[in-house]
């Protein structure tokens, strides 16, 4: 299949993309978190094509992207009143809420679960595409399953060229890590995946909100967590307790080793490949996945990724790096 790559997206392109979706095709589109790979949420056959294009296990459910809060009721039932307040505060934006599903939502979307994940993105191209398509768009991140999520249209092309109908380029994703996944169907609200909307930000609305076990988990409540994610070809070590000196000692004399860290130069890190994650956890999140891809392009074989402080979006960075490291923490 020929994949159309659209670099300056016009209203006409949005209409073409919406037509592709309504014909049962797949379109990759930008969001403020990472790029998504979309199909019309009500089209089970199209949704199945997403799993084929990504090589995604069929038991890992998708998020439905909507353009207005009122559309939640098309896909979800028993919506708790707090959802409206959360939507007013955090939508459009990087928060996904899990509700009980409507029977009409195809099993292909929810992987046969009784619940459905819904989010309203803020990226204008995502928003216009959902509006033009005339219904919710089921979309996972637009990477090959197991690879780092794409934060640019070029990253999407690297994984999806020839497999999908269209890629819409909307620049580099603002947040760089996927949305916070919040389960509102459990006895107390739980964050299944940390993102830019942090626990600290949710607590004023949900005082009893907690993180679910964020590591390896194969209970159905957190289907995405049992798979290794975000793994580049390089062996990643998540550095939690080692000092700068100790990391340098591991990396310094190895031409194929890299260090990814905040304040990488000022802190005195030394390696053949120094990857600067900037100076804040938000900077780190924004460049994390592109560096994991860059590490492969540069031929880095061992990557020491120094973890940021464990609060705010730093929790999401730690979660993704711990997964990329397959749990190898130094
Ligand atoms: O920021 C994002 O969320 C991006 C953009 C494209 O919106 N999407 C994304 O989708 O990251 P995906 O499929 O890569 O991750 C969705 C996560 C998975 O871990 C999946 O297991 C979980 O959400 N999920 C989806 N539906 C669920 C459900 N009903 N119950 C529990 N977890 C669910
Ligand atoms: Mg994903």
Short mmCIF file of C-alpha atoms and ligand atoms in Angstrom, two decimals:
data_model
loop_
_atom_site.label_atom_id
_atom_site.label_comp_id
_atom_site.label_asym_id
_atom_site.label_seq_id
_atom_site.Cartn_x
_atom_site.Cartn_y
_atom_site.Cartn_z
CA UNK A 1 0.00 0.00 0.00
CA UNK A 2 1.12 3.56 -0.79
CA UNK A 3 1.15 5.75 2.36
CA UNK A 4 0.38 9.45 1.72
CA UNK A 5 2.59 11.65 3.85
CA UNK A 6 1.01 15.07 4.44
CA UNK A 7 3.41 17.68 5.76
CA UNK A 8 1.39 20.93 5.70
CA UNK A 9 -2.07 19.84 6.72
CA UNK A 10 -4.93 21.85 5.14
CA UNK A 11 -8.70 21.56 5.60
CA UNK A 12 -8.80 19.54 2.37
CA UNK A 13 -6.31 17.03 3.79
CA UNK A 14 -8.43 16.72 6.94
CA UNK A 15 -11.46 15.98 4.75
CA UNK A 16 -9.46 13.37 2.78
CA UNK A 17 -8.25 11.76 6.01
CA UNK A 18 -11.81 11.65 7.36
CA UNK A 19 -12.96 10.01 4.11
CA UNK A 20 -10.23 7.36 4.48
CA UNK A 21 -11.45 6.64 8.03
CA UNK A 22 -15.06 6.42 6.87
CA UNK A 23 -13.94 3.97 4.15
CA UNK A 24 -12.43 1.67 6.77
CA UNK A 25 -8.81 2.87 6.35
CA UNK A 26 -6.11 3.90 8.82
CA UNK A 27 -4.72 7.41 9.38
CA UNK A 28 -1.85 8.35 11.71
CA UNK A 29 -2.32 11.76 13.30
CA UNK A 30 -0.54 14.03 15.79
CA UNK A 31 -1.68 14.50 19.37
CA UNK A 32 -0.11 16.52 22.19
CA UNK A 33 1.20 13.27 23.78
CA UNK A 34 2.44 11.03 20.95
CA UNK A 35 1.19 10.22 17.41
CA UNK A 36 -1.88 7.98 17.19
CA UNK A 37 -2.86 5.36 14.58
CA UNK A 38 -6.58 5.82 14.04
CA UNK A 39 -9.56 3.89 12.73
CA UNK A 40 -13.24 4.69 13.13
CA UNK A 41 -14.13 3.31 16.59
CA UNK A 42 -17.40 1.79 15.39
CA UNK A 43 -15.76 -0.09 12.48
CA UNK A 44 -14.53 -3.40 13.95
CA UNK A 45 -12.82 -4.50 10.71
CA UNK A 46 -10.87 -1.25 10.48
CA UNK A 47 -9.90 -1.50 14.16
CA UNK A 48 -8.55 -4.99 13.52
CA UNK A 49 -6.29 -3.53 10.81
CA UNK A 50 -4.65 -1.37 13.51
CA UNK A 51 -3.61 -4.49 15.40
CA UNK A 52 -2.22 -6.00 12.18
CA UNK A 53 -0.27 -2.84 11.20
CA UNK A 54 1.30 -2.56 14.66
CA UNK A 55 1.77 -6.26 15.35
CA UNK A 56 -0.16 -5.54 18.55
CA UNK A 57 -1.46 -8.40 20.72
CA UNK A 58 -5.26 -8.57 20.36
CA UNK A 59 -5.77 -8.52 24.15
CA UNK A 60 -4.43 -4.95 24.52
CA UNK A 61 -7.37 -2.51 24.25
CA UNK A 62 -7.40 0.87 22.45
CA UNK A 63 -8.36 4.40 23.51
CA UNK A 64 -11.34 6.10 21.80
CA UNK A 65 -10.59 9.75 20.96
CA UNK A 66 -13.55 12.13 21.00
CA UNK A 67 -14.02 15.85 20.32
CA UNK A 68 -16.68 16.79 22.91
CA UNK A 69 -17.49 15.58 26.42
CA UNK A 70 -21.09 14.82 25.40
CA UNK A 71 -19.75 12.00 23.17
CA UNK A 72 -18.62 10.02 26.24
CA UNK A 73 -22.16 8.62 26.52
CA UNK A 74 -21.92 7.15 22.98
CA UNK A 75 -19.30 4.71 24.22
CA UNK A 76 -19.57 4.59 28.02
CA UNK A 77 -22.25 4.05 30.68
CA UNK A 78 -22.46 4.57 34.46
CA UNK A 79 -20.33 7.70 34.09
CA UNK A 80 -19.44 8.98 37.57
CA UNK A 81 -20.23 12.70 38.13
CA UNK A 82 -16.54 13.47 38.85
CA UNK A 83 -15.75 12.66 35.19
CA UNK A 84 -17.33 15.94 34.10
CA UNK A 85 -15.17 17.95 36.51
CA UNK A 86 -12.05 16.06 35.40
CA UNK A 87 -12.92 16.70 31.75
CA UNK A 88 -13.44 20.41 32.44
CA UNK A 89 -10.02 20.62 34.06
CA UNK A 90 -7.92 18.29 31.90
CA UNK A 91 -9.64 17.91 28.46
CA UNK A 92 -8.50 18.54 25.77
CA UNK A 93 -5.36 17.12 27.15
CA UNK A 94 -3.32 14.11 28.23
CA UNK A 95 -5.86 12.30 30.43
CA UNK A 96 -7.60 9.04 29.47
CA UNK A 97 -10.55 7.92 31.60
CA UNK A 98 -11.81 4.34 31.83
CA UNK A 99 -15.54 3.74 32.17
CA UNK A 100 -17.97 0.85 31.84
CA UNK A 101 -18.56 0.39 28.10
CA UNK A 102 -21.69 0.60 26.01
CA UNK A 103 -22.59 -2.75 24.41
CA UNK A 104 -22.26 -1.13 20.95
CA UNK A 105 -18.49 -0.58 21.28
CA UNK A 106 -16.80 -3.33 19.23
CA UNK A 107 -14.89 -5.96 21.20
CA UNK A 108 -11.94 -5.30 18.90
CA UNK A 109 -11.57 -1.85 20.55
CA UNK A 110 -11.82 -2.99 24.16
CA UNK A 111 -10.18 -6.41 23.71
CA UNK A 112 -13.38 -7.96 25.04
CA UNK A 113 -13.25 -6.05 28.36
CA UNK A 114 -16.40 -4.59 29.91
CA UNK A 115 -14.68 -1.19 30.12
CA UNK A 116 -13.63 1.44 27.58
CA UNK A 117 -10.84 4.05 27.58
CA UNK A 118 -11.75 7.55 26.33
CA UNK A 119 -9.77 10.73 25.83
CA UNK A 120 -10.22 14.15 24.25
CA UNK A 121 -6.91 15.36 22.79
CA UNK A 122 -5.95 19.04 22.55
CA UNK A 123 -3.92 18.91 19.34
CA UNK A 124 -5.87 20.94 16.74
CA UNK A 125 -5.26 18.40 13.93
CA UNK A 126 -6.51 15.53 16.12
CA UNK A 127 -9.54 17.58 17.11
CA UNK A 128 -10.38 18.60 13.52
CA UNK A 129 -9.93 15.02 12.29
CA UNK A 130 -12.33 13.60 14.91
CA UNK A 131 -14.88 16.31 14.06
CA UNK A 132 -14.56 15.68 10.32
CA UNK A 133 -14.77 11.89 10.74
CA UNK A 134 -18.10 12.39 12.53
CA UNK A 135 -17.36 9.88 15.29
CA UNK A 136 -14.81 8.67 17.80
CA UNK A 137 -11.42 7.46 16.58
CA UNK A 138 -9.90 4.38 18.18
CA UNK A 139 -6.15 4.90 18.28
CA UNK A 140 -3.14 3.43 20.00
CA UNK A 141 0.28 5.03 19.64
CA UNK A 142 1.40 4.81 15.99
CA UNK A 143 4.53 2.68 16.59
CA UNK A 144 5.25 -0.93 15.79
CA UNK A 145 4.30 -2.84 18.94
CA UNK A 146 7.22 -2.91 21.38
CA UNK A 147 9.03 0.09 19.82
CA UNK A 148 9.17 3.56 21.38
CA UNK A 149 6.02 5.64 20.73
CA UNK A 150 6.43 8.13 17.85
CA UNK A 151 6.71 11.82 18.69
CA UNK A 152 7.25 13.00 15.10
CA UNK A 153 5.64 12.13 11.77
CA UNK A 154 9.05 10.83 10.60
CA UNK A 155 9.04 8.32 13.49
CA UNK A 156 5.58 7.17 12.37
CA UNK A 157 6.84 6.82 8.79
CA UNK A 158 9.78 4.71 9.97
CA UNK A 159 7.35 2.17 11.48
CA UNK A 160 4.19 2.45 9.34
CA UNK A 161 5.25 3.32 5.77
CA UNK A 162 3.39 1.03 3.35
CA UNK A 163 1.07 -0.30 6.04
CA UNK A 164 -1.47 2.53 6.42
CA UNK A 165 -3.25 4.95 4.10
CA UNK A 166 -2.09 8.32 5.44
CA UNK A 167 0.21 10.11 7.91
CA UNK A 168 -0.67 13.67 8.97
CA UNK A 169 2.37 15.67 10.15
CA UNK A 170 1.58 18.04 13.01
CA UNK A 171 5.09 18.70 14.30
CA UNK A 172 6.78 17.33 17.39
CA UNK A 173 4.48 16.11 20.17
CA UNK A 174 4.34 18.54 23.08
CA UNK A 175 4.42 16.13 26.04
CA UNK A 176 6.29 13.20 24.50
CA UNK A 177 4.83 10.50 26.76
CA UNK A 178 1.41 8.93 26.39
CA UNK A 179 -1.64 10.11 28.33
CA UNK A 180 -2.30 9.31 31.96
CA UNK A 181 -4.70 6.34 32.10
CA UNK A 182 -7.15 6.71 34.98
CA UNK A 183 -9.48 3.85 35.89
CA UNK A 184 -12.79 5.17 37.24
CA UNK A 185 -14.39 1.72 37.42
CA UNK A 186 -12.30 0.27 40.27
CA UNK A 187 -13.51 0.60 43.90
CA UNK A 188 -11.12 3.55 44.28
CA UNK A 189 -9.71 5.48 41.30
CA UNK A 190 -6.37 4.20 40.07
CA UNK A 191 -3.72 5.48 37.68
CA UNK A 192 -2.90 2.54 35.41
CA UNK A 193 -0.33 4.50 33.41
CA UNK A 194 1.32 7.74 34.61
CA UNK A 195 1.47 10.68 32.19
CA UNK A 196 1.56 14.47 32.11
CA UNK A 197 -1.56 14.66 34.32
CA UNK A 198 0.09 13.59 37.56
CA UNK A 199 -1.28 12.05 40.74
CA UNK A 200 -0.65 15.41 42.45
CA UNK A 201 -2.91 17.12 39.90
CA UNK A 202 -5.68 14.50 40.29
CA UNK A 203 -5.75 14.37 44.11
CA UNK A 204 -7.81 17.59 44.58
CA UNK A 205 -10.56 15.89 42.51
CA UNK A 206 -9.98 12.32 43.67
CA UNK A 207 -8.55 12.31 47.22
CA UNK A 208 -8.38 8.50 47.29
CA UNK A 209 -6.63 8.13 43.93
CA UNK A 210 -3.53 5.91 43.89
CA UNK A 211 -1.11 4.38 41.40
CA UNK A 212 -1.89 0.81 40.42
CA UNK A 213 1.15 -1.45 40.48
CA UNK A 214 3.08 0.16 37.64
CA UNK A 215 5.47 -2.65 36.97
CA UNK A 216 4.84 -6.00 35.34
CA UNK A 217 1.20 -6.96 35.73
CA UNK A 218 -0.93 -9.50 33.93
CA UNK A 219 -4.25 -8.91 35.59
CA UNK A 220 -6.89 -7.82 33.06
CA UNK A 221 -7.26 -4.40 34.75
CA UNK A 222 -4.01 -3.22 33.16
CA UNK A 223 -3.63 -5.22 29.95
CA UNK A 224 -0.98 -2.95 28.43
CA UNK A 225 1.40 -3.43 31.31
CA UNK A 226 2.29 -7.04 30.78
CA UNK A 227 4.16 -6.29 27.55
CA UNK A 228 7.72 -5.00 27.25
CA UNK A 229 7.46 -1.53 25.78
CA UNK A 230 9.59 1.20 24.38
CA UNK A 231 12.61 -1.03 23.93
CA UNK A 232 15.31 0.20 21.54
CA UNK A 233 17.91 -2.26 20.22
CA UNK A 234 20.41 -0.90 22.77
CA UNK A 235 20.44 -2.46 26.21
CA UNK A 236 18.98 0.19 28.54
CA UNK A 237 19.89 0.48 32.21
CA UNK A 238 17.75 2.78 34.37
CA UNK A 239 20.13 4.55 36.74
CA UNK A 240 18.52 5.27 40.09
CA UNK A 241 21.18 5.20 42.80
CA UNK A 242 24.60 5.23 41.06
CA UNK A 243 26.64 8.44 41.37
CA UNK A 244 27.90 10.40 38.35
CA UNK A 245 31.35 8.93 38.97
CA UNK A 246 30.04 5.38 39.03
CA UNK A 247 28.03 5.84 35.80
CA UNK A 248 31.04 7.43 34.10
CA UNK A 249 33.19 4.48 35.14
CA UNK A 250 30.71 2.09 33.41
CA UNK A 251 30.31 4.19 30.26
CA UNK A 252 33.59 6.03 29.77
CA UNK A 253 35.79 3.50 28.02
CA UNK A 254 33.03 1.99 25.92
CA UNK A 255 32.69 3.61 22.44
CA UNK A 256 29.20 2.09 22.08
CA UNK A 257 27.84 3.42 25.40
CA UNK A 258 25.63 6.44 25.94
CA UNK A 259 24.33 8.39 28.91
CA UNK A 260 20.91 10.07 28.89
CA UNK A 261 20.35 12.44 31.81
CA UNK A 262 19.11 15.83 33.00
CA UNK A 263 21.86 18.49 33.23
CA UNK A 264 24.11 16.04 31.43
CA UNK A 265 27.07 18.41 30.89
CA UNK A 266 26.82 20.45 34.10
CA UNK A 267 26.70 17.27 36.20
CA UNK A 268 29.96 16.04 34.64
CA UNK A 269 28.74 12.91 32.88
CA UNK A 270 31.28 11.44 30.44
CA UNK A 271 30.56 8.97 27.62
CA UNK A 272 31.09 8.57 23.88
CA UNK A 273 27.41 9.47 23.43
CA UNK A 274 26.04 12.13 25.77
CA UNK A 275 22.29 12.64 25.31
CA UNK A 276 20.96 15.78 26.98
CA UNK A 277 17.46 15.43 28.43
CA UNK A 278 17.34 19.16 29.25
CA UNK A 279 16.80 20.54 32.71
CA UNK A 280 13.28 19.56 33.79
CA UNK A 281 11.24 16.35 33.92
CA UNK A 282 8.96 17.86 31.24
CA UNK A 283 12.01 18.37 28.98
CA UNK A 284 13.00 14.76 29.66
CA UNK A 285 9.53 13.46 28.75
CA UNK A 286 9.47 15.49 25.53
CA UNK A 287 12.74 14.00 24.18
CA UNK A 288 12.69 10.53 25.78
CA UNK A 289 11.20 8.43 22.98
CA UNK A 290 13.04 10.25 20.19
CA UNK A 291 16.33 9.58 22.03
CA UNK A 292 15.47 5.89 22.35
CA UNK A 293 15.07 5.82 18.56
CA UNK A 294 18.15 8.03 18.08
CA UNK A 295 20.20 5.61 20.21
CA UNK A 296 19.59 2.90 17.61
CA UNK A 297 20.45 5.19 14.69
CA UNK A 298 23.73 6.11 16.39
CA UNK A 299 24.58 2.47 17.04
CA UNK A 300 24.59 2.87 20.82
CA UNK A 301 24.69 -0.64 22.32
CA UNK A 302 24.39 0.24 26.02
CA UNK A 303 22.39 3.22 27.25
CA UNK A 304 22.54 4.44 30.85
CA UNK A 305 19.38 6.50 31.42
CA UNK A 306 19.55 8.47 34.65
CA UNK A 307 16.07 8.71 36.19
CA UNK A 308 14.55 12.14 36.99
CA UNK A 309 13.02 12.95 40.42
CA UNK A 310 9.88 10.87 41.12
CA UNK A 311 7.16 13.51 40.99
CA UNK A 312 4.90 15.14 38.38
CA UNK A 313 5.65 13.96 34.85
CA UNK A 314 8.92 12.52 36.22
CA UNK A 315 6.87 9.52 37.38
CA UNK A 316 5.88 8.87 33.76
CA UNK A 317 9.50 9.14 32.59
CA UNK A 318 10.59 6.68 35.30
CA UNK A 319 7.78 4.29 34.33
CA UNK A 320 8.75 4.30 30.62
CA UNK A 321 12.49 4.00 31.31
CA UNK A 322 12.00 1.18 33.79
CA UNK A 323 10.07 -0.68 31.09
CA UNK A 324 12.66 0.11 28.42
CA UNK A 325 15.27 -1.30 30.82
CA UNK A 326 13.21 -4.46 31.32
CA UNK A 327 13.43 -3.73 35.05
CA UNK A 328 17.28 -3.45 35.11
CA UNK A 329 17.84 -0.64 37.62
CA UNK A 330 21.32 0.39 38.79
O1 LIG B 1 -1.51 9.51 24.74
C1 LIG B 1 -2.07 8.47 24.43
O2 LIG B 1 -2.80 7.85 25.22
C2 LIG B 1 -1.81 7.92 23.01
C3 LIG B 1 -2.42 8.91 22.01
C4 LIG B 1 -2.37 8.40 20.60
O3 LIG B 1 -3.73 9.21 22.41
N1 LIG B 1 -2.40 6.62 22.88
C5 LIG B 1 -1.86 5.52 23.47
O4 LIG B 1 -2.52 4.36 23.19
O5 LIG B 1 -0.88 5.56 24.18
P1 LIG B 1 -1.95 2.93 23.51
O6 LIG B 1 -2.87 1.98 22.88
O7 LIG B 1 -0.54 2.86 23.06
O8 LIG B 1 -2.06 2.81 25.04
C6 LIG B 1 -3.34 2.65 25.64
C7 LIG B 1 -3.20 2.09 27.00
C8 LIG B 1 -2.73 0.65 26.99
O9 LIG B 1 -1.80 0.45 28.04
C9 LIG B 1 -4.01 -0.11 27.24
O10 LIG B 1 -3.79 -1.36 27.87
C10 LIG B 1 -4.77 0.83 28.15
O11 LIG B 1 -4.47 2.12 27.64
N2 LIG B 1 -6.22 0.62 28.07
C11 LIG B 1 -7.04 0.84 27.02
N3 LIG B 1 -8.31 0.47 27.30
C12 LIG B 1 -8.29 0.00 28.56
C13 LIG B 1 -9.28 -0.54 29.42
N4 LIG B 1 -10.54 -0.67 29.04
N5 LIG B 1 -8.89 -0.92 30.65
C14 LIG B 1 -7.59 -0.80 31.05
N6 LIG B 1 -6.61 -0.29 30.28
C15 LIG B 1 -6.95 0.09 29.05
MG1 LIG B 2 1.39 2.39 22.83
#
